[in-house]
Each structure stands twice: as structure tokens, then as C-alpha cells.
XYZ file of C-alpha atoms in Angstrom:
708
model
C 100.898 -69.872 48.222
C 97.407 -68.624 48.866
C 95.901 -66.834 45.914
C 98.112 -68.686 43.394
C 97.509 -71.662 41.138
C 100.097 -74.451 41.210
C 100.659 -76.457 38.012
C 102.595 -79.710 38.258
C 103.814 -81.202 34.949
C 106.649 -83.138 33.316
C 108.998 -81.530 30.807
C 110.194 -84.090 28.241
C 112.452 -83.327 25.237
C 113.620 -85.649 22.405
C 117.259 -85.407 23.487
C 116.509 -86.036 27.124
C 114.179 -88.952 27.594
C 114.137 -88.459 31.313
C 111.177 -86.616 32.637
C 111.779 -83.637 34.885
C 109.012 -82.621 37.192
C 108.622 -78.830 37.489
C 106.484 -76.747 39.743
C 104.993 -73.555 38.235
C 103.196 -70.915 40.225
C 100.739 -68.814 38.185
C 99.077 -65.783 39.764
C 95.257 -65.735 39.777
C 93.659 -63.825 36.820
C 90.755 -61.492 37.622
C 87.376 -63.094 36.776
C 83.893 -61.550 36.259
C 81.489 -62.018 39.163
C 78.830 -64.642 38.531
C 75.486 -63.431 37.095
C 72.722 -63.688 39.680
C 70.090 -66.302 39.045
C 67.233 -63.786 39.027
C 68.942 -61.787 36.227
C 69.367 -64.886 34.082
C 65.761 -65.858 34.700
C 64.550 -62.358 33.760
C 66.496 -62.432 30.504
C 65.103 -65.854 29.649
C 61.570 -64.670 30.357
C 62.092 -61.519 28.266
C 63.452 -63.526 25.336
C 60.583 -65.961 25.592
C 57.980 -63.187 25.714
C 59.438 -61.149 22.834
C 60.237 -64.113 20.600
C 58.551 -64.030 17.181
C 56.755 -67.308 17.778
C 55.437 -66.082 21.122
C 54.152 -62.776 19.751
C 52.644 -64.463 16.716
C 50.865 -67.018 18.890
C 49.604 -64.348 21.299
C 48.384 -62.214 18.402
C 46.568 -65.200 16.875
C 44.838 -66.045 20.174
C 43.786 -62.427 20.671
C 42.661 -62.107 17.060
C 40.381 -65.145 17.070
C 38.952 -64.226 20.472
C 38.196 -60.724 19.253
C 36.611 -62.131 16.079
C 33.894 -63.616 18.322
C 33.323 -60.304 20.116
C 33.340 -58.399 16.827
C 30.963 -60.893 15.232
C 28.579 -60.558 18.193
C 28.659 -56.785 17.800
C 27.938 -57.016 14.059
C 25.106 -59.555 14.501
C 23.608 -57.505 17.324
C 23.684 -54.373 15.202
C 22.070 -56.174 12.281
C 19.344 -57.523 14.564
C 18.767 -54.071 16.039
C 18.553 -52.534 12.574
C 16.079 -55.198 11.523
C 13.785 -54.619 14.519
C 13.985 -50.814 14.776
C 14.098 -47.732 12.578
C 17.781 -47.155 13.432
C 19.000 -47.568 9.838
C 16.578 -44.906 8.597
C 17.816 -42.541 11.283
C 21.436 -43.147 10.226
C 20.720 -42.555 6.555
C 18.808 -39.392 7.418
C 21.712 -38.011 9.484
C 24.149 -38.922 6.702
C 22.123 -37.019 4.122
C 21.879 -34.013 6.444
C 25.650 -34.054 7.040
C 26.255 -34.147 3.280
C 23.856 -31.222 2.794
C 21.374 -33.339 0.789
C 18.156 -32.319 2.519
C 15.910 -33.846 -0.127
C 17.386 -37.278 0.556
C 17.102 -36.608 4.308
C 13.370 -35.881 3.932
C 12.924 -39.038 1.867
C 14.625 -41.206 4.511
C 12.513 -39.584 7.215
C 9.368 -40.472 5.271
C 10.541 -44.052 4.805
C 11.228 -44.325 8.531
C 7.746 -43.070 9.326
C 6.197 -45.640 6.995
C 8.246 -48.367 8.685
C 6.995 -47.305 12.152
C 3.393 -47.319 10.988
C 3.760 -50.827 9.525
C 5.439 -52.030 12.730
C 2.571 -50.586 14.801
C 0.024 -52.468 12.702
C 1.948 -55.711 13.154
C 2.045 -55.266 16.911
C -1.684 -54.565 17.085
C -2.305 -57.688 15.066
C -0.324 -59.687 17.630
C -2.854 -58.759 20.324
C -5.586 -60.675 18.487
C -3.389 -63.495 17.202
C -3.660 -65.830 20.313
C -7.448 -65.984 20.092
C -7.326 -66.459 16.349
C -4.649 -69.120 16.725
C -6.708 -71.006 19.368
C -9.783 -70.943 17.165
C -7.780 -72.134 14.194
C -6.157 -74.912 16.218
C -9.520 -76.094 17.563
C -11.040 -76.205 14.104
C -7.975 -77.916 12.651
C -7.846 -80.480 15.501
C -11.534 -81.271 15.210
C -11.330 -81.670 11.471
C -8.212 -83.822 11.839
C -9.767 -86.166 14.410
C -12.969 -86.384 12.390
C -10.995 -87.241 9.304
C -9.057 -89.953 11.087
C -12.291 -91.449 12.492
C -13.885 -91.487 9.027
C -10.750 -93.146 7.672
C -10.977 -95.772 10.482
C -14.663 -96.472 9.702
C -13.776 -97.010 6.047
C -11.023 -99.424 7.053
C -13.396 -101.296 9.461
C -15.988 -101.691 6.726
C -13.357 -102.982 4.353
C -11.843 -105.454 6.861
C -15.108 -106.205 8.696
C -13.181 -105.593 11.959
C -14.603 -102.909 14.322
C -11.195 -102.437 15.996
C -9.840 -100.752 12.829
C -11.992 -97.719 13.542
C -9.317 -96.357 15.928
C -6.311 -97.657 13.955
C -5.504 -94.337 12.114
C -5.960 -92.362 15.324
C -3.624 -94.679 17.237
C -1.017 -94.444 14.454
C -0.931 -90.650 14.778
C -0.639 -90.924 18.558
C 2.298 -93.314 18.212
C 3.997 -90.958 15.708
C 3.670 -88.050 18.135
C 5.120 -90.227 20.866
C 8.095 -91.072 18.594
C 8.759 -87.373 17.956
C 8.714 -86.696 21.705
C 11.188 -89.524 22.241
C 13.538 -88.135 19.521
C 13.392 -84.661 21.030
C 14.176 -86.046 24.497
C 17.219 -87.872 23.094
C 18.517 -84.886 21.043
C 17.710 -82.104 23.482
C 20.552 -82.808 25.899
C 23.384 -82.851 23.317
C 21.818 -79.866 21.532
C 21.968 -77.821 24.741
C 25.626 -78.790 25.066
C 26.693 -78.201 21.416
C 24.400 -75.232 20.695
C 26.545 -72.562 22.424
C 29.653 -73.768 20.594
C 27.836 -73.581 17.264
C 26.675 -70.055 18.113
C 30.245 -69.016 18.974
C 31.467 -70.553 15.718
C 28.865 -68.561 13.766
C 29.873 -65.336 15.515
C 33.554 -66.087 14.854
C 32.810 -66.646 11.157
C 31.064 -63.265 10.879
C 33.887 -61.498 12.713
C 36.625 -63.187 10.647
C 34.890 -62.304 7.392
C 34.628 -58.638 8.412
C 38.155 -58.567 9.950
C 36.496 -57.354 13.175
C 39.670 -57.063 15.237
C 42.136 -54.251 16.039
C 44.924 -53.620 13.546
C 47.630 -54.863 15.915
C 45.933 -58.277 16.152
C 45.473 -58.811 12.405
C 47.987 -60.798 10.331
C 50.812 -58.803 8.744
C 49.247 -59.051 5.270
C 45.883 -57.783 6.504
C 47.557 -54.964 8.433
C 49.595 -53.712 5.470
C 46.703 -53.649 3.017
C 49.187 -53.207 0.146
C 47.648 -54.327 -3.095
C 44.265 -54.840 -1.449
C 41.264 -54.182 -3.738
C 39.695 -50.788 -3.157
C 36.284 -50.977 -1.459
C 33.985 -48.242 -0.120
C 34.900 -49.060 3.483
C 38.633 -48.755 2.698
C 38.118 -45.360 1.026
C 36.000 -44.034 3.885
C 38.496 -45.205 6.528
C 41.337 -43.650 4.547
C 39.499 -40.319 4.472
C 38.549 -40.582 8.132
C 42.183 -41.058 9.156
C 43.555 -38.146 7.088
C 43.870 -35.972 10.160
C 41.169 -33.457 9.117
C 39.001 -33.033 12.261
C 35.795 -31.792 10.532
C 35.955 -34.688 8.063
C 36.511 -37.273 10.796
C 33.688 -35.861 12.913
C 31.281 -35.790 9.974
C 32.044 -39.418 9.066
C 31.526 -40.550 12.654
C 28.158 -38.795 12.779
C 26.975 -40.338 9.524
C 24.664 -43.254 10.087
C 26.142 -45.256 7.209
C 29.717 -44.521 8.375
C 30.363 -42.253 5.368
C 29.316 -44.570 2.538
C 26.941 -41.954 1.087
C 29.940 -39.672 0.418
C 31.128 -41.983 -2.350
C 29.976 -42.444 -5.908
C 30.069 -45.991 -7.296
C 33.657 -47.195 -7.620
C 34.313 -47.880 -11.304
C 37.218 -49.564 -13.063
C 39.326 -46.987 -14.910
C 42.220 -48.458 -16.851
C 44.794 -49.985 -14.532
C 43.007 -48.684 -11.452
C 39.674 -47.485 -10.101
C 37.997 -44.098 -9.897
C 35.607 -42.694 -7.320
C 34.146 -39.261 -6.622
C 33.987 -38.166 -2.981
C 31.462 -35.517 -1.941
C 32.987 -33.806 1.058
C 30.820 -32.756 4.015
C 30.256 -29.121 4.818
C 33.287 -27.490 6.415
C 35.889 -29.535 4.493
C 37.555 -27.967 1.448
C 38.970 -29.839 -1.529
C 42.453 -28.368 -1.139
C 42.685 -29.843 2.377
C 42.337 -33.315 0.868
C 44.709 -32.479 -2.009
C 47.335 -31.374 0.450
C 47.345 -34.795 2.126
C 47.909 -36.918 -0.962
C 50.738 -38.959 0.526
C 48.849 -39.777 3.715
C 45.734 -40.669 1.735
C 47.757 -42.982 -0.506
C 49.309 -44.724 2.492
C 45.889 -45.089 4.120
C 44.688 -46.741 0.909
C 47.630 -49.140 0.908
C 49.269 -47.476 -2.100
C 52.367 -45.449 -2.884
C 51.994 -41.709 -3.390
C 52.473 -41.912 -7.159
C 49.618 -44.432 -7.402
C 46.940 -41.987 -6.204
C 45.836 -38.921 -8.197
C 43.463 -36.294 -6.816
C 41.610 -33.991 -9.218
C 38.703 -31.571 -8.898
C 35.626 -32.341 -11.053
C 32.822 -29.908 -11.842
C 30.615 -30.846 -8.874
C 30.986 -28.593 -5.835
C 32.801 -29.894 -2.727
C 33.935 -32.977 -4.634
C 37.315 -34.610 -5.206
C 37.923 -37.334 -7.768
C 40.301 -40.090 -6.707
C 42.044 -42.299 -9.235
C 43.729 -45.188 -7.443
C 46.070 -47.441 -9.403
C 46.294 -51.167 -8.958
C 49.378 -51.827 -6.870
C 52.448 -51.792 -9.141
C 50.433 -51.209 -12.337
C 52.113 -47.886 -13.155
C 55.492 -49.589 -13.236
C 54.392 -51.731 -16.180
C 55.215 -50.354 -19.683
C 52.452 -49.457 -22.124
C 52.269 -50.812 -25.655
C 54.176 -49.547 -28.711
C 53.154 -46.444 -30.624
C 50.702 -46.784 -33.547
C 53.415 -45.057 -35.605
C 55.454 -48.225 -35.157
C 52.730 -50.854 -35.458
C 50.764 -49.338 -38.382
C 52.943 -48.740 -41.426
C 49.994 -47.273 -43.350
C 49.366 -44.537 -40.786
C 49.460 -40.980 -42.132
C 49.021 -37.589 -40.492
C 46.826 -34.568 -41.074
C 48.075 -31.403 -39.436
C 44.715 -29.646 -39.590
C 42.212 -32.340 -38.637
C 44.263 -35.197 -37.165
C 45.579 -35.954 -33.696
C 48.995 -37.352 -32.860
C 48.889 -40.697 -30.983
C 50.952 -39.723 -27.966
C 50.260 -42.419 -25.385
C 47.640 -43.489 -22.849
C 45.939 -41.718 -19.992
C 45.651 -43.312 -16.575
C 42.318 -44.874 -17.507
C 44.064 -46.810 -20.271
C 42.380 -44.822 -23.056
C 44.386 -43.567 -26.025
C 45.684 -40.015 -25.514
C 45.852 -38.119 -28.811
C 46.981 -34.511 -29.186
C 45.848 -31.989 -31.792
C 48.753 -29.813 -32.959
C 46.753 -27.512 -35.228
C 47.784 -23.873 -34.648
C 49.151 -24.556 -31.180
C 52.541 -23.571 -29.823
C 54.045 -26.291 -27.639
C 56.238 -26.345 -24.535
C 57.594 -29.499 -22.908
C 59.716 -29.282 -19.790
C 61.084 -31.537 -17.077
C 64.261 -32.716 -15.433
C 67.132 -34.065 -17.507
C 66.968 -37.600 -18.927
C 63.271 -38.126 -18.225
C 62.042 -38.567 -21.819
C 61.490 -34.976 -22.948
C 63.194 -35.302 -26.335
C 61.528 -38.662 -27.014
C 58.077 -37.198 -26.291
C 58.727 -34.162 -28.508
C 60.258 -36.227 -31.295
C 57.287 -38.608 -31.408
C 54.997 -35.641 -32.165
C 57.346 -34.413 -34.888
C 57.536 -37.894 -36.437
C 53.756 -38.000 -36.676
C 53.667 -34.542 -38.273
C 56.361 -35.632 -40.736
C 53.831 -38.084 -42.194
C 51.926 -35.031 -43.491
C 54.007 -33.991 -46.491
C 52.714 -30.417 -46.363
C 54.448 -29.732 -43.019
C 57.834 -27.998 -43.109
C 60.393 -28.332 -40.321
C 63.129 -26.019 -39.090
C 64.921 -27.753 -36.223
C 67.594 -26.649 -33.773
C 68.856 -29.356 -31.428
C 70.975 -27.547 -28.856
C 71.949 -30.801 -27.185
C 73.594 -32.179 -30.295
C 73.440 -35.842 -29.260
C 71.993 -36.999 -32.582
C 68.396 -37.429 -31.406
C 67.128 -35.422 -34.400
C 69.478 -36.738 -37.085
C 66.649 -38.749 -38.631
C 65.108 -35.485 -39.860
C 67.967 -34.987 -42.284
C 66.125 -35.009 -45.603
C 62.831 -34.032 -43.938
C 63.684 -30.713 -42.304
C 64.724 -27.682 -44.352
C 67.058 -26.685 -41.512
C 68.718 -28.991 -38.990
C 71.116 -27.406 -36.487
C 72.768 -29.781 -34.031
C 75.163 -28.749 -31.293
C 75.408 -27.115 -27.846
C 77.964 -24.363 -28.497
C 77.396 -20.630 -28.589
C 77.768 -20.735 -32.360
C 74.886 -23.216 -32.541
C 72.824 -20.904 -30.330
C 73.534 -18.041 -32.730
C 72.400 -20.200 -35.646
C 69.267 -21.269 -33.746
C 68.489 -17.633 -32.945
C 68.835 -16.644 -36.586
C 66.623 -19.591 -37.539
C 63.863 -18.339 -35.223
C 64.348 -14.801 -36.548
C 63.959 -16.185 -40.083
C 60.687 -17.741 -38.929
C 59.611 -14.264 -37.826
C 60.425 -12.931 -41.315
C 58.397 -15.732 -42.902
C 55.542 -15.007 -40.490
C 55.591 -11.332 -41.432
C 55.621 -12.204 -45.148
C 52.580 -14.436 -44.682
C 50.787 -11.779 -42.656
C 51.423 -9.287 -45.450
C 49.964 -11.697 -47.997
C 46.984 -12.309 -45.695
C 46.261 -8.572 -45.586
C 45.824 -8.459 -49.370
C 44.244 -11.927 -49.622
C 42.320 -12.934 -46.473
C 41.663 -16.397 -47.901
C 45.323 -17.204 -48.486
C 46.499 -20.494 -46.992
C 50.050 -21.472 -46.122
C 51.800 -24.767 -45.463
C 52.486 -25.243 -41.746
C 56.009 -24.266 -40.698
C 57.062 -25.988 -37.469
C 60.103 -24.630 -35.663
C 61.547 -26.972 -33.033
C 64.139 -25.871 -30.486
C 65.203 -28.706 -28.211
C 67.072 -27.726 -25.027
C 65.859 -24.144 -25.453
C 67.269 -23.203 -22.037
C 70.709 -23.188 -23.707
C 69.537 -20.337 -25.933
C 68.029 -18.348 -23.069
C 71.220 -18.695 -21.021
C 73.653 -17.844 -23.842
C 75.922 -14.913 -22.802
C 77.145 -14.002 -26.305
C 76.333 -10.588 -27.830
C 76.284 -9.586 -31.484
C 78.244 -6.767 -33.068
C 75.535 -4.293 -31.982
C 75.921 -5.432 -28.349
C 72.543 -7.179 -28.407
C 72.555 -10.427 -26.370
C 71.401 -13.631 -28.002
C 70.201 -15.012 -24.661
C 68.410 -13.465 -21.715
C 64.893 -12.111 -21.406
C 65.303 -8.376 -21.905
C 63.781 -6.247 -24.643
C 67.068 -6.465 -26.575
C 67.506 -10.238 -26.272
C 67.335 -11.614 -29.807
C 66.110 -15.174 -29.140
C 63.594 -14.071 -26.509
C 62.100 -11.352 -28.701
C 61.861 -13.638 -31.748
C 60.038 -16.274 -29.699
C 57.647 -13.676 -28.309
C 56.781 -12.437 -31.783
C 56.013 -15.953 -32.986
C 53.952 -16.681 -29.883
C 51.938 -13.517 -30.454
C 51.072 -13.865 -34.153
C 52.538 -17.056 -35.600
C 49.553 -19.367 -35.152
C 47.372 -17.172 -37.416
C 49.540 -18.091 -40.414
C 50.591 -21.580 -39.213
C 54.087 -20.584 -38.094
C 54.463 -22.548 -34.860
C 57.221 -23.047 -32.319
C 57.804 -26.189 -30.239
C 60.304 -25.834 -27.398
C 61.765 -28.419 -25.061
C 63.496 -27.245 -21.878
C 64.771 -28.784 -18.677
C 64.673 -27.773 -15.026
C 62.625 -24.587 -15.608
C 63.410 -21.337 -13.814
C 62.512 -17.716 -14.507
C 65.985 -17.277 -15.995
C 66.042 -20.193 -18.453
C 62.311 -20.102 -19.249
C 60.862 -16.567 -19.015
C 57.230 -16.163 -18.000
C 56.112 -14.508 -21.251
C 57.535 -17.424 -23.248
C 55.983 -20.235 -21.210
C 52.608 -18.514 -21.072
C 52.645 -18.110 -24.852
C 52.403 -21.886 -25.392
C 48.947 -23.302 -26.055
C 49.989 -26.831 -25.101
C 52.095 -27.137 -21.949
C 53.401 -30.489 -20.779
C 55.675 -31.391 -17.908
C 57.627 -34.484 -16.991
C 58.852 -34.857 -13.429
C 60.158 -31.587 -11.955
C 61.770 -30.870 -8.627
C 59.369 -28.532 -6.854
C 55.786 -27.293 -6.912
C 57.003 -23.858 -8.018
C 58.584 -25.459 -11.086
C 55.334 -27.313 -11.734
C 53.544 -23.960 -11.717
C 56.109 -22.567 -14.161
C 55.632 -25.539 -16.456
C 51.835 -25.824 -16.421
C 50.451 -22.657 -14.849
C 48.705 -22.009 -11.545
C 45.288 -23.150 -12.759
C 46.478 -26.645 -13.646
C 48.402 -27.124 -10.386
C 45.526 -25.780 -8.296
C 43.297 -28.261 -10.111
C 45.432 -31.221 -9.102
C 48.306 -31.342 -11.631
C 51.377 -32.578 -9.772
C 54.393 -33.304 -11.990
C 56.596 -32.576 -8.974
C 55.201 -35.726 -7.337
C 56.219 -38.004 -10.200
C 59.215 -40.250 -9.499
C 62.477 -39.265 -11.140
C 63.885 -42.162 -13.130
C 60.842 -44.390 -12.575
C 58.186 -42.315 -14.343
C 60.146 -41.589 -17.512
C 57.884 -40.489 -20.331
C 54.949 -39.716 -18.018
C 53.646 -36.226 -18.756
C 51.108 -33.960 -17.111
C 49.468 -32.058 -19.977
C 47.445 -28.839 -19.922
C 45.987 -28.132 -23.353
C 42.718 -27.738 -25.219
C 44.186 -29.999 -27.888
C 43.746 -33.165 -25.835
C 40.580 -34.618 -24.341
C 40.520 -33.825 -20.636
C 37.732 -35.061 -18.311
C 35.141 -32.386 -17.602
C 36.087 -30.126 -14.724
C 39.805 -30.991 -14.782
C 42.541 -28.611 -15.881
C 45.092 -31.255 -16.884
C 45.550 -34.906 -17.707
C 48.366 -37.364 -17.019
C 49.663 -39.174 -20.118
C 52.064 -42.120 -20.276
C 53.711 -41.555 -23.645
C 54.733 -44.213 -26.154
C 58.502 -44.555 -26.413
C 59.881 -44.680 -29.966
C 63.501 -45.831 -29.975
C 66.132 -44.755 -32.492
C 65.680 -47.720 -34.818
C 61.918 -47.208 -34.931
C 62.392 -43.470 -35.458
C 64.654 -44.173 -38.430
C 62.004 -46.399 -40.054
C 59.247 -43.811 -39.553
C 61.524 -41.080 -40.925
C 62.164 -43.116 -44.075
C 58.425 -43.428 -44.593
C 58.121 -39.649 -44.258
C 60.934 -39.061 -46.760
C 59.262 -41.390 -49.270
C 56.154 -39.180 -49.143
C 58.100 -36.011 -49.967
C 60.095 -34.695 -52.876
C 63.818 -34.655 -52.225
C 64.634 -32.016 -49.623
C 68.122 -30.649 -49.170
C 68.589 -30.007 -45.470
C 70.620 -26.963 -44.512
C 72.769 -27.625 -41.454
C 73.629 -23.998 -40.714
C 72.364 -20.484 -41.296
C 74.884 -18.646 -43.474
C 75.832 -15.246 -42.099
C 78.633 -14.053 -44.389
C 78.772 -10.555 -45.798
C 80.267 -11.656 -49.084
C 78.465 -11.172 -52.377
C 75.987 -13.958 -53.039
C 75.620 -16.026 -56.191
C 71.825 -16.189 -56.643
C 71.830 -18.767 -59.419
C 74.116 -21.111 -57.501
C 72.004 -20.637 -54.368
C 68.838 -21.421 -56.345
C 70.448 -24.583 -57.680
C 71.469 -25.523 -54.125
C 67.994 -25.118 -52.622
C 66.363 -27.101 -55.431
C 68.235 -30.195 -54.270
C 67.283 -33.395 -56.072
C 63.710 -32.355 -56.896
C 62.896 -32.121 -60.613
C 60.844 -28.983 -60.089
C 59.879 -26.860 -57.082
C 57.163 -24.261 -56.601
C 58.482 -20.715 -56.851
C 57.018 -19.936 -53.396
C 58.978 -22.815 -51.901
C 62.157 -21.685 -53.642
C 61.770 -18.238 -52.073
C 61.316 -19.751 -48.606
C 64.354 -21.967 -48.998
C 66.434 -19.017 -50.122
C 65.292 -17.077 -47.056
C 66.357 -19.977 -44.861
C 69.721 -20.083 -46.632
C 70.435 -16.397 -46.104
C 67.756 -14.123 -44.715
C 69.843 -10.980 -45.219
C 70.324 -11.602 -48.939
C 66.979 -13.162 -49.843
C 64.568 -12.326 -47.020
C 62.914 -9.533 -49.012
C 62.871 -11.266 -52.385
C 59.612 -11.490 -54.297
C 58.469 -13.648 -57.197
C 59.567 -10.810 -59.476
C 63.139 -10.909 -58.148
C 63.318 -14.665 -58.612
C 61.902 -14.451 -62.116
C 64.328 -11.657 -63.065
C 67.394 -13.677 -62.049
C 66.211 -16.872 -63.773
C 65.156 -15.131 -66.983
C 68.557 -13.466 -67.196
C 70.080 -16.954 -67.484
C 67.393 -18.533 -69.645
C 65.921 -20.646 -66.830
C 62.682 -18.747 -66.325
C 59.866 -20.322 -64.251
C 56.919 -21.954 -66.014
C 53.484 -23.262 -65.153
C 52.883 -26.883 -64.180
C 49.350 -27.924 -63.232
C 48.438 -24.269 -63.048
C 51.228 -23.273 -60.616
C 54.565 -21.577 -61.259
C 57.557 -23.857 -60.771
C 61.324 -23.770 -61.234
C 62.905 -26.697 -63.128
C 66.139 -28.116 -61.790
C 67.393 -29.138 -65.263
C 67.000 -25.586 -66.586
C 68.858 -24.089 -63.633
C 71.658 -26.666 -63.825
C 72.033 -26.082 -67.594
C 72.062 -22.298 -67.106
C 74.637 -22.625 -64.347
C 76.882 -24.815 -66.531
C 76.637 -22.391 -69.456
C 77.327 -19.401 -67.211
C 80.368 -21.031 -65.655
C 81.653 -21.731 -69.183
C 81.225 -18.036 -70.031
C 82.636 -16.977 -66.648
C 79.767 -14.634 -65.796
C 78.227 -14.239 -62.346
C 75.156 -12.141 -61.466
C 74.775 -10.222 -58.250
C 72.124 -10.750 -55.634
C 70.020 -7.849 -56.823
């Protein structure tokens, strides 16, 4: 039975109380060989060495030991600088490396003056022993003489001759006491002194974090959220991986500190200008934004690099850690119910720049383009500008919302035209709206030719989701496409015409698009906008489409914004907003106005205006028009309307029927029905009551006039 295991047991059942002894033979099961002792010991040692507590303890011991060595190095360098002209040599080399030869000459002169003063001090030391001996002899003689005189005075007073030496003996005893104290203290001082010196060196090293990165605590190694100091900036630049920059910093006597301007607080971060040494270009630093941010202990979106006017200089704006994730305050449009707008002289309160200053945009005679990825705040940013403009009652709005989600519904009663929807039919209506703007522009230009001083109310055309219009495949009856970017494309050509001449007569176009490409945002259209703003986009090429090459080359980087996290943050290139000197763009965190707030602001705008009847479509029928009924329709609820405004509203209603009408045509139709225009405050107006009465009388007679 070798190799088997024998089990001996009793089998007992309830029905059979007797126990039966059975013998069971079980074959041996294979078992793993025992682990050698040296393997188990090695594993235990490895676990002990790599344990968190072990590594933490070892790092702490190394760190505090290296603090002493680092402190000794720092103290030694300070002592050397204090006794030699080394610091002047460093500053001189730094100025030479930065190309500032005037400063280099000044430091050289200071160093020479220091050497001359040191030479004089050393020469004086040659004569000091003799002078000191003479001074000591005179002082000792005068001291002993004084004590003797004091003793004589005491002896005369006490009539005891022994008091003559009493003061002198008291001084001798005092000196003896001092010698005794020194003898008692000297031994312990020699023992404790080295420990106190080591403690002082450790304190200096700990304060300066004079230890390798691997030995520092985790918090000190990460540096995240650490305040920005000159040494941190210089080390971040040194470690960018640009060999000429690293070499220049190492050769600078002050370790690169002279490269930096004073670090100033700028909003929720700090700002510093860096003068790069010769051989290092600004675009090399711009191209390493992510690495620079990580070296500074920040995320990429928390560091912005721009190019100021000074040569070989980059401007760094470094946010406080996490500050850009905090929302900004509400819009002044929401908080100030008395706020009004002025299209010509005012600026729309759009948000805040990175410095925390208010960012306001002038819209006077400027076409506008806002682009970005979907659902990043494009419509909200565009709508906030329109809401501000709506508080100037002279501004007229024609709006086409090709998304149709109801974002612009609050302009019902403010806008003369409001088209809402994403279908091809809505694109056709939007195209005809823009073409009607071209007709109005041409009419104004014609008036301007005969009257150069003529002024016109601003007409703002807004097309949100304009890429839908550019990508529309539908063609009209003459086979002309509504979309596209060819010479026959109706929307494209109308936009180009407005971009070319509209601003001269205050006919302006604001477009919002998403995910720009050459197909859905042609080059001639985007370059026709005076104000170009971009939310986050996917690539640098899209950033160049949105803002232009100049802005991107100057540091604009909407492609580096964070999708979903930087909603409402725009990079703006425009002469209508204050941009720091030398920069081509500015980053603005826009105020968000929600739907409820937009509704309140819109009601304030409506209260400032006479009743406006908003047209929700451009009529395109070929049937015979009823001019009197159309006039009554465009008058809306207003008691009287200027004849010029009536003509514009008729053109909006049907450009084919009324686009070429003049004041004479309007007067002819109204006079035929006894509702002729009249003067009010020196201007010709059309009265709603007269037109309604004429329409009622005509319907009673059953007569209808043609459209002329």
C-alpha cells in the first residue's frame, strides 16, 4: 500500500446503530513542490523594500540629509558672493546673453568700483594692528588712571588708604569672573556648536527646497497650484527642451532672472513678459505650450502665450489653478434694468477678459462672424449682442434662425423678419431675406449718391447656423443653387455684396456657424467679417479659418480650448474690442444669458419701440398683390409709421412686388383710397386709422387696386 493514504472510520446510520469499521484506500494527489527558503526570503525583502512606508521613510531621510548639503552650498555661495565680485560677473554675463550691452557695461563698472573699495579696505588692514595697539595702550592707560583717581577719591572720603586700589581690584575680579564663565561654557559650546550649525544649514536648505525632485514630498514635486515665482518660470523655460534657451539660462549669472519682467497680478492669474536670449524665436516657445504649462504646474488651458510689441519677447498669462473653471458674474443686461444701448457710440457688455476686466465690443459698422463646435455657446454669445442692440430702438432686425430650436423666439415683436427652421424651405426664405437686404443696401446707396449726408437706421441681418445655407443643395427655377460658393450661388453672392458695401449704409450681417470648413464657410465670406470670434474648434486649420492667420500666428488658439468645459469662451479678433498692444486677439469669457433673462430683456426692448408686426416668412407668390391690405398689414398696431419705414416693411413682405416702390408709388395708392400720408413733427407718416377706414370702405364697395 505504498503511495496510498489509508483512512479508517466508522459508518453509522440511524437505522443501524451498530458501527461498521471500513477501510478506504485513497490514491495520493499530486502536490506542488515546497518553495525554497531563499525564494521566500527574497520576496519578503522585496516587499519590505518596495513598501510605501519604506520608500517614504527612505525618501524623508535622504531629503533631510540633502537639505543640509544644499543649505551648505547656498550659504557658501552667499559668502563667496559677499567677499568677491562674482555677483557682478554673473549679472554682466546675463546682460550680455540677453543682448543688453548697456546694462553689461554698467555691471562691469559697478564690479570695478567694488574691487577698488575692497583694495582700499585691504590696505587699511595693513596699518590696523599698529593703530589698534596704540589705541589699546591709550585706552588702558586712561582706564587705569581713571580707576586710580576713583580709588583716591574713595580713600579721601573713607579716610582709609586701602580704598585707593578698591576700584582696580573690582575690575580685576570681574575679568576673572568672565574667564571662569568662558571656561565653563566653552566645553559644551564646542560640543553643541556643530549641531547648531547643521541645524542652520538644514533650515536654509529646507526653505529653498534644496533637494532633488525625487526626494521631495509628493505635494512639492507636483507643484500643482503653487504660486508662480521667477524661479519657477525660469526653470519651466529651461526645461522646455530648447537647447539654445537652456544653454543661455545656464550661462546667465543670475540663472535667468533678468529675462523676466516683474510678475503682476492679472485677473484670476498672473502675467509676465519673457525676453528671450539671442538664438531663440518666439514661435519655438509658442509651439511648446503644453510642456510649458506642465512645467509651471498648470493645465494647458491655464497658460496663454501671446506676442507683445517688444522684440524677442513672449507674454505669459498663467491662471490660478482651477480659476478658469469658475463662472463669471451675470451680464449687466440682467443686473441693470436701466441699461440702454447706442449702436453708434456704445459698446456691448460681452464678458470678461482673462485679466478680469470687462470686455465690451463695438458693433458700429462691423460685420460679425462667430464660429465653433456645436453646443459650445455660439448662439448664446450672438444673442447677447443682439439683445443689447435691441435696447437701441433705432436698430432694425431681420433674423433667420436655421436651427429652429426657439433660441430667437424672444425677438418676435422686435424683429421685422423672424425665420425659424432648418429645412430647405427655411434656407430659401433666409436667402431671399439676405437678398432683400441687398436691395435695401442698393436703395440706400442710391440715396447717398444724391444726398451724401443722408443717414439711415441700422439694419442688422442675423443668420444663425449659416452653414445650413451654404450647404443647401436646392436650386431655383433658373437652376441657380441657393447654397454653395460659386458665382451663381444666391446666398453666397448676397452675403458677398453686403460684406463689400453694406457697412457704408449701416446694413450689417451677423453670421453664426459651426465646425468651419472651406465648404460650409467660404474664404471670401469669413474674410469679409470685421469682427471674427471663435469658440473651441477641432484643429489649428479651423482656428485659422475662424480668425485668420495673423491672429493664430500671434498666439490665438481656440483649438486648444476644452470642448464642453470652456463653453462661452471666445477668442476674438476685432478692432471693436480693446486688445493689449502688440496682440492680434483677446480671449473673452462671455456672460451667459438664459432664456428667462432673455425674455425679460426682450420685453424691455419691446417697451421702447412702437408695435412691430414680425413677418415669419418671405412671401414668394406670383399672384396679384393687394397693396392697401399689405400696407395695413405692415403698419401693425402702430398708430402711425414713417413713410420710409412703410416702404421698407413692404419690401420685406414681398421684394418682387414692392422692392422698387418709391414715396410717389406709396402716396398714389393711399390717395386713391383717401388715406394719403401727412406730416407729423415735420416728417411724412401713414396713419393706421385712415388705412383701416379706407380698407373697410373699399371692401364694402368691392374694389381692389393693383400693385402698380
